[in-house]
Amino acid sequence: VLEGDEEGYNLWKKRGLPDEMIVKCGPEDNFWSMGDEGPCGPCTEIFWDTQDKTLDDPWLEIWNLVFMEKYRDAQGNISDLPVPCIDTGMGLERMICVLQGKQNNFQIDQFENLINGLRTLLKDRGLQSSTDIDPSPHEKIVADHFRSMCFLIGDGVVPSNVGRGYVLRRIIRRALRSAKQLGISQPFLTDLYPTLLEGFTDGSYPELTSRASSIRSIITNEETAFLATLDRGMALLENVFQQPDLQQTKEIPPNVAFQLYDTYGFPFDLTLIIAQEKGWSVNIEAVEALKQKQKLAGKESWKTESIADKSRLSEWKNQSIRPQFTGYDHSLLHQESEILAVDAVKKGKTVEVNVAIDPCPFYGLGGGQVADNGMIELTNGSTWRVTDVTQPYEGGMALRLVPDNLKQGEDIHQRLAVDREYLQKGHLVRTQVDMDRREGAEVHHTATHLLNAGLRKILNSNDIVQAGSTVEPKKLRFDFTYGKPLKQQDLNSIEDWVNQVALTGGETSVRHMKLTDAVSAGAIAAFSEKYGETVRVIDVPGISKELCGGTHVNNIKKLYPFKILAETSVAAGTRRIEAVAGLACIEWYRKSYEPIPEALKLLRANSTADMMDKLEKTMVQTKELQKRVEFMNEKLASAGEVIIEPVSTKMKDIDIKIHLIDSDLDATFMQKRANVLKESQAKYILKQMLKHIKGGGGGQKEMAQGRLAESISTEQDIISKVLPALEKC
């Protein structure tokens, strides 16, 4: 307990603990805070005596209780919280250690089974396997990381280079490197999956079974990809460890660490671990600087400015600026709102303007749905276009503005000078959301929900988890976990199912529920999203039920027609479907059909079936004609002189022949003719010589050789006999 916390001390005494089992410690051990500023308070920690004499400290902390009753401000002043509470945290595996009488986490049944499974696998592969009770560090890493990766993928995380996806990728790659240290150099992780399932037979984690195929497929793909580069990356590191000029500093050069990351897929922390094992170090800050430099030089450089903007706009949070979003109700999309804050910053020759208004009908809450566009009108009648809506912080909404209808010669600085008086906090504006853009986005957002349901139904798999989506006014993109490409027959069935459901129609309902209640009721959550205690549930009765903060159609009839445009791979174990729905789909069909009447006319066909038949025949005929043209080009290119005899000249003592070719002959013929001329030069010259001096011979384009009938043995013979024959060529 905290020294001086008599209340905490007496509570333990009342529970029957003797004085020698209650230790008083200073604030560095027993006063917990969320940071330099925020809630804080004394804590009491519970320890378990493992009685492990091999450890310097046999005491294992299994529980911590923080009495959150104080608040520390930015100046360090501490005051009482109006409502105190207890923040408690328990280590699950550590508690199991106590219950099972084990000395550390890796001796509990869960890890004992996994590590024994790993040792059996090593033995089956003819590798050395330990029999020690306490597993080696690399065995611990493989077991712990394997369990973690399976649960992450089961919850919908997929490997990527950003966010939680990169955390997963790092976990997999660190496990593979440890396996390499144990002697394993081929994919093996999924061989441990049955052993993992043996530890969860009570059904507490059904996704481990229902999504087993996807989990195993994603892991295998990641293994295969990384193992292909692991050896080369390790060879590069070993070369660094042997360099004489680095033996004094024993620091891996930042450019090498970055190369390992960029080329060989080594996460920085993995490089650091390998370095530390060798007694070396890595300057992570220098490596991160190289990474940032690459971003600024590449296509990601635009993000730097947007991050800075977000940081600046986040200052609104300190002013408690939290607009109310009213855009779910279409009747409120055109309303009067008050300006809460304005931010105008000069960016080069222009000015970037952001405002917060309340109420705010403009959507910009993410979830894959594009932000609304539209217009705001100031009280002086001036209009500004809303080009984007961002969330600089939770609960915040910023409208990006550009002036509308600039007059000739007028720029944003001049418009801002005129409108600044009306574009101020406390002034009113009239809002106008772009309805075409909003309704198009709503159609495609609801379509992603039906597509998700259709995938699960047609593929008969709960293994499918949404891995991301983009919802635009004229199309949608839906990413999901699945281990292999979808067959065209399956895509057709999914498309037909969505269209049939849309044709039947059905109203969408919106309910706000507790997260636990919503999930228990069967609502699907997208793992890429974060949810609070209360969630918004979009329900199409009997068809789809998902947690979603986006905007949707009131009836799914608006989704008809629906068309899948493409199905592709975006990452290991992740597929992507692109599709269109509603009016955007009709427009797509119209544009797709536009060239057909002209094609029917050109091919003199009576129907599309007839058109396809004639088109196929035309393509066959074209190929035959191309072969004939190719043959004639070969013959013509190999002829003596083509059309006009070449003109001979000399430039800088180099003989040149200028060949004039008919302009009707294309570049392909020109190339063929040039090749024939090049190939025939030396051989041709020898042939012409032999007409004037007896002998025989042949050769290639660069060199030709011959045997003469009469003896040539001196320079004089060459001058008197060979050169005259050459001059006659």
Tab-separated table of C-alpha atoms in Angstrom, residues 505-661:
chain	number	residue	atom	x	y	z
A	505	GLY	CA	-37.544	-4.413	-50.390
A	506	GLY	CA	-37.572	-3.779	-46.693
A	507	GLU	CA	-37.232	-0.824	-44.381
A	508	THR	CA	-34.030	-0.271	-42.459
A	509	SER	CA	-34.341	0.430	-38.764
A	510	VAL	CA	-31.898	2.214	-36.484
A	511	ARG	CA	-31.539	1.387	-32.797
A	512	HIS	CA	-29.143	2.501	-30.095
A	513	MET	CA	-28.096	-0.350	-27.811
A	514	LYS	CA	-25.435	-1.345	-25.341
A	515	LEU	CA	-22.508	-2.911	-27.188
A	516	THR	CA	-22.833	-6.220	-25.325
A	517	ASP	CA	-26.585	-6.390	-26.006
A	518	ALA	CA	-26.085	-5.612	-29.704
A	519	VAL	CA	-23.472	-8.321	-30.184
A	520	SER	CA	-25.606	-10.805	-28.226
A	521	ALA	CA	-28.504	-9.966	-30.565
A	522	GLY	CA	-26.371	-11.017	-33.537
A	523	ALA	CA	-25.144	-7.617	-34.742
A	524	ILE	CA	-21.899	-7.833	-36.739
A	525	ALA	CA	-19.062	-5.516	-35.750
A	526	ALA	CA	-16.292	-4.328	-38.061
A	527	PHE	CA	-13.024	-4.919	-36.257
A	528	SER	CA	-11.430	-1.910	-37.957
A	529	GLU	CA	-13.801	0.365	-36.017
A	530	LYS	CA	-13.784	1.465	-32.377
A	531	TYR	CA	-17.046	1.333	-30.425
A	532	GLY	CA	-18.243	2.936	-27.205
A	533	GLU	CA	-20.539	1.406	-24.604
A	534	THR	CA	-23.602	2.489	-26.599
A	535	VAL	CA	-23.681	1.648	-30.299
A	536	ARG	CA	-25.862	2.371	-33.301
A	537	VAL	CA	-27.339	-0.745	-34.930
A	538	ILE	CA	-28.525	-0.753	-38.567
A	539	ASP	CA	-31.053	-3.551	-38.969
A	540	VAL	CA	-32.621	-4.868	-42.158
A	541	PRO	CA	-34.937	-7.439	-40.507
A	542	GLY	CA	-34.072	-11.004	-41.414
A	543	ILE	CA	-31.277	-9.936	-43.747
A	544	SER	CA	-28.571	-7.884	-42.072
A	545	LYS	CA	-27.746	-6.438	-38.661
A	546	GLU	CA	-24.541	-4.423	-38.190
A	547	LEU	CA	-23.016	-1.856	-35.843
A	548	CYS	CA	-22.570	1.290	-37.916
A	549	GLY	CA	-22.335	5.055	-37.484
A	550	GLY	CA	-22.870	5.812	-41.179
A	551	THR	CA	-25.918	7.049	-43.050
A	552	HIS	CA	-28.225	4.585	-44.856
A	553	VAL	CA	-31.265	4.344	-47.130
A	554	ASN	CA	-34.664	4.035	-45.472
A	555	ASN	CA	-35.627	1.152	-47.792
A	556	ILE	CA	-33.332	-1.341	-49.499
A	557	LYS	CA	-35.330	-1.087	-52.749
A	558	LYS	CA	-33.076	1.901	-53.515
A	559	LEU	CA	-30.137	-0.520	-53.860
A	560	TYR	CA	-31.551	-2.149	-57.001
A	561	PRO	CA	-29.873	-2.864	-59.367
A	562	PHE	CA	-26.608	-4.138	-57.879
A	563	LYS	CA	-23.569	-5.185	-59.916
A	564	ILE	CA	-20.194	-6.656	-58.849
A	565	LEU	CA	-17.491	-5.122	-61.042
A	566	ALA	CA	-14.356	-6.848	-59.748
A	567	GLU	CA	-13.010	-9.304	-57.170
A	568	THR	CA	-9.288	-9.136	-56.407
A	569	SER	CA	-6.654	-9.825	-53.761
A	570	VAL	CA	-5.341	-6.942	-51.642
A	571	ALA	CA	-3.234	-8.872	-49.112
A	572	ALA	CA	-2.598	-12.380	-47.877
A	573	GLY	CA	-5.988	-13.810	-46.889
A	574	THR	CA	-7.854	-10.623	-47.789
A	575	ARG	CA	-10.102	-10.200	-50.841
A	576	ARG	CA	-11.719	-7.071	-52.277
A	577	ILE	CA	-15.017	-6.636	-54.102
A	578	GLU	CA	-15.848	-3.481	-56.064
A	579	ALA	CA	-19.479	-2.897	-56.939
A	580	VAL	CA	-22.122	-0.342	-57.911
A	581	ALA	CA	-25.748	-0.053	-56.831
A	582	GLY	CA	-28.912	1.950	-57.438
A	583	LEU	CA	-28.803	4.927	-59.818
A	584	ALA	CA	-25.012	4.614	-60.146
A	585	CYS	CA	-25.493	1.041	-61.357
A	586	ILE	CA	-28.075	2.155	-63.925
A	587	GLU	CA	-25.585	4.775	-65.134
A	588	TRP	CA	-22.880	2.087	-65.338
A	589	TYR	CA	-25.166	-0.178	-67.404
A	590	ARG	CA	-26.054	2.737	-69.678
A	591	LYS	CA	-22.414	3.638	-70.343
A	592	SER	CA	-21.552	-0.017	-70.846
A	593	TYR	CA	-24.364	-0.323	-73.428
A	594	GLU	CA	-23.622	2.917	-75.305
A	595	PRO	CA	-21.103	1.447	-77.793
A	596	ILE	CA	-23.216	-1.650	-78.543
A	597	PRO	CA	-25.653	-0.164	-81.151
A	598	GLU	CA	-22.720	1.259	-83.134
A	599	ALA	CA	-20.907	-2.092	-82.876
A	600	LEU	CA	-24.047	-3.907	-84.152
A	601	LYS	CA	-24.171	-1.511	-87.070
A	602	LEU	CA	-20.471	-1.882	-87.954
A	603	LEU	CA	-20.637	-5.681	-87.779
A	604	ARG	CA	-24.038	-5.809	-89.496
A	605	ALA	CA	-25.335	-7.921	-86.637
A	606	ASN	CA	-28.966	-8.350	-85.594
A	607	SER	CA	-28.409	-9.021	-81.882
A	608	THR	CA	-25.676	-9.071	-79.241
A	609	ALA	CA	-25.397	-12.858	-79.663
A	610	ASP	CA	-25.017	-12.383	-83.422
A	611	MET	CA	-22.544	-9.557	-82.742
A	612	MET	CA	-20.361	-11.792	-80.559
A	613	ASP	CA	-20.392	-14.520	-83.204
A	614	LYS	CA	-19.371	-12.094	-85.971
A	615	LEU	CA	-16.785	-10.441	-83.735
A	616	GLU	CA	-15.199	-13.812	-83.030
A	617	LYS	CA	-15.078	-14.614	-86.758
A	618	THR	CA	-13.620	-11.163	-87.489
A	619	MET	CA	-10.880	-11.711	-84.912
A	620	VAL	CA	-9.989	-15.074	-86.484
A	621	GLN	CA	-9.875	-13.452	-89.942
A	622	THR	CA	-7.739	-10.599	-88.608
A	623	LYS	CA	-5.212	-13.039	-87.142
A	624	GLU	CA	-5.011	-14.847	-90.485
A	625	LEU	CA	-4.472	-11.562	-92.337
A	626	GLN	CA	-1.796	-10.539	-89.826
A	627	LYS	CA	0.035	-13.811	-90.521
A	628	ARG	CA	-0.158	-13.167	-94.268
A	629	VAL	CA	1.098	-9.603	-93.921
A	630	GLU	CA	3.920	-10.877	-91.713
A	631	PHE	CA	4.855	-13.449	-94.388
A	632	MET	CA	4.803	-10.844	-97.182
A	633	ASN	CA	6.886	-8.449	-95.104
A	634	GLU	CA	9.496	-11.183	-94.622
A	635	LYS	CA	9.583	-11.868	-98.380
A	636	LEU	CA	9.747	-8.192	-99.318
A	637	ALA	CA	12.364	-7.384	-96.675
A	638	SER	CA	14.587	-10.179	-98.011
A	639	ALA	CA	14.338	-8.972	-101.638
A	640	GLY	CA	17.268	-7.327	-103.438
A	641	GLU	CA	16.635	-3.607	-103.744
A	642	VAL	CA	13.255	-2.391	-102.563
A	643	ILE	CA	11.519	0.080	-104.881
A	644	ILE	CA	14.450	2.522	-105.154
A	645	GLU	CA	18.174	1.743	-105.280
A	646	PRO	CA	20.011	2.929	-102.130
A	647	VAL	CA	22.114	6.087	-102.244
A	648	SER	CA	25.753	5.640	-101.118
A	649	THR	CA	27.721	8.364	-99.388
A	650	LYS	CA	30.579	8.864	-96.927
A	651	MET	CA	30.616	10.643	-93.559
A	652	LYS	CA	33.823	10.911	-91.494
A	653	ASP	CA	35.373	8.045	-93.470
A	654	ILE	CA	32.347	5.829	-92.757
A	655	ASP	CA	30.460	4.370	-95.720
A	656	ILE	CA	26.726	4.954	-95.476
A	657	LYS	CA	23.853	3.645	-97.585
A	658	ILE	CA	20.558	5.534	-97.517
A	659	HIS	CA	17.625	3.249	-98.330
A	660	LEU	CA	14.392	4.898	-99.432
A	661	ILE	CA	11.369	2.813	-98.441
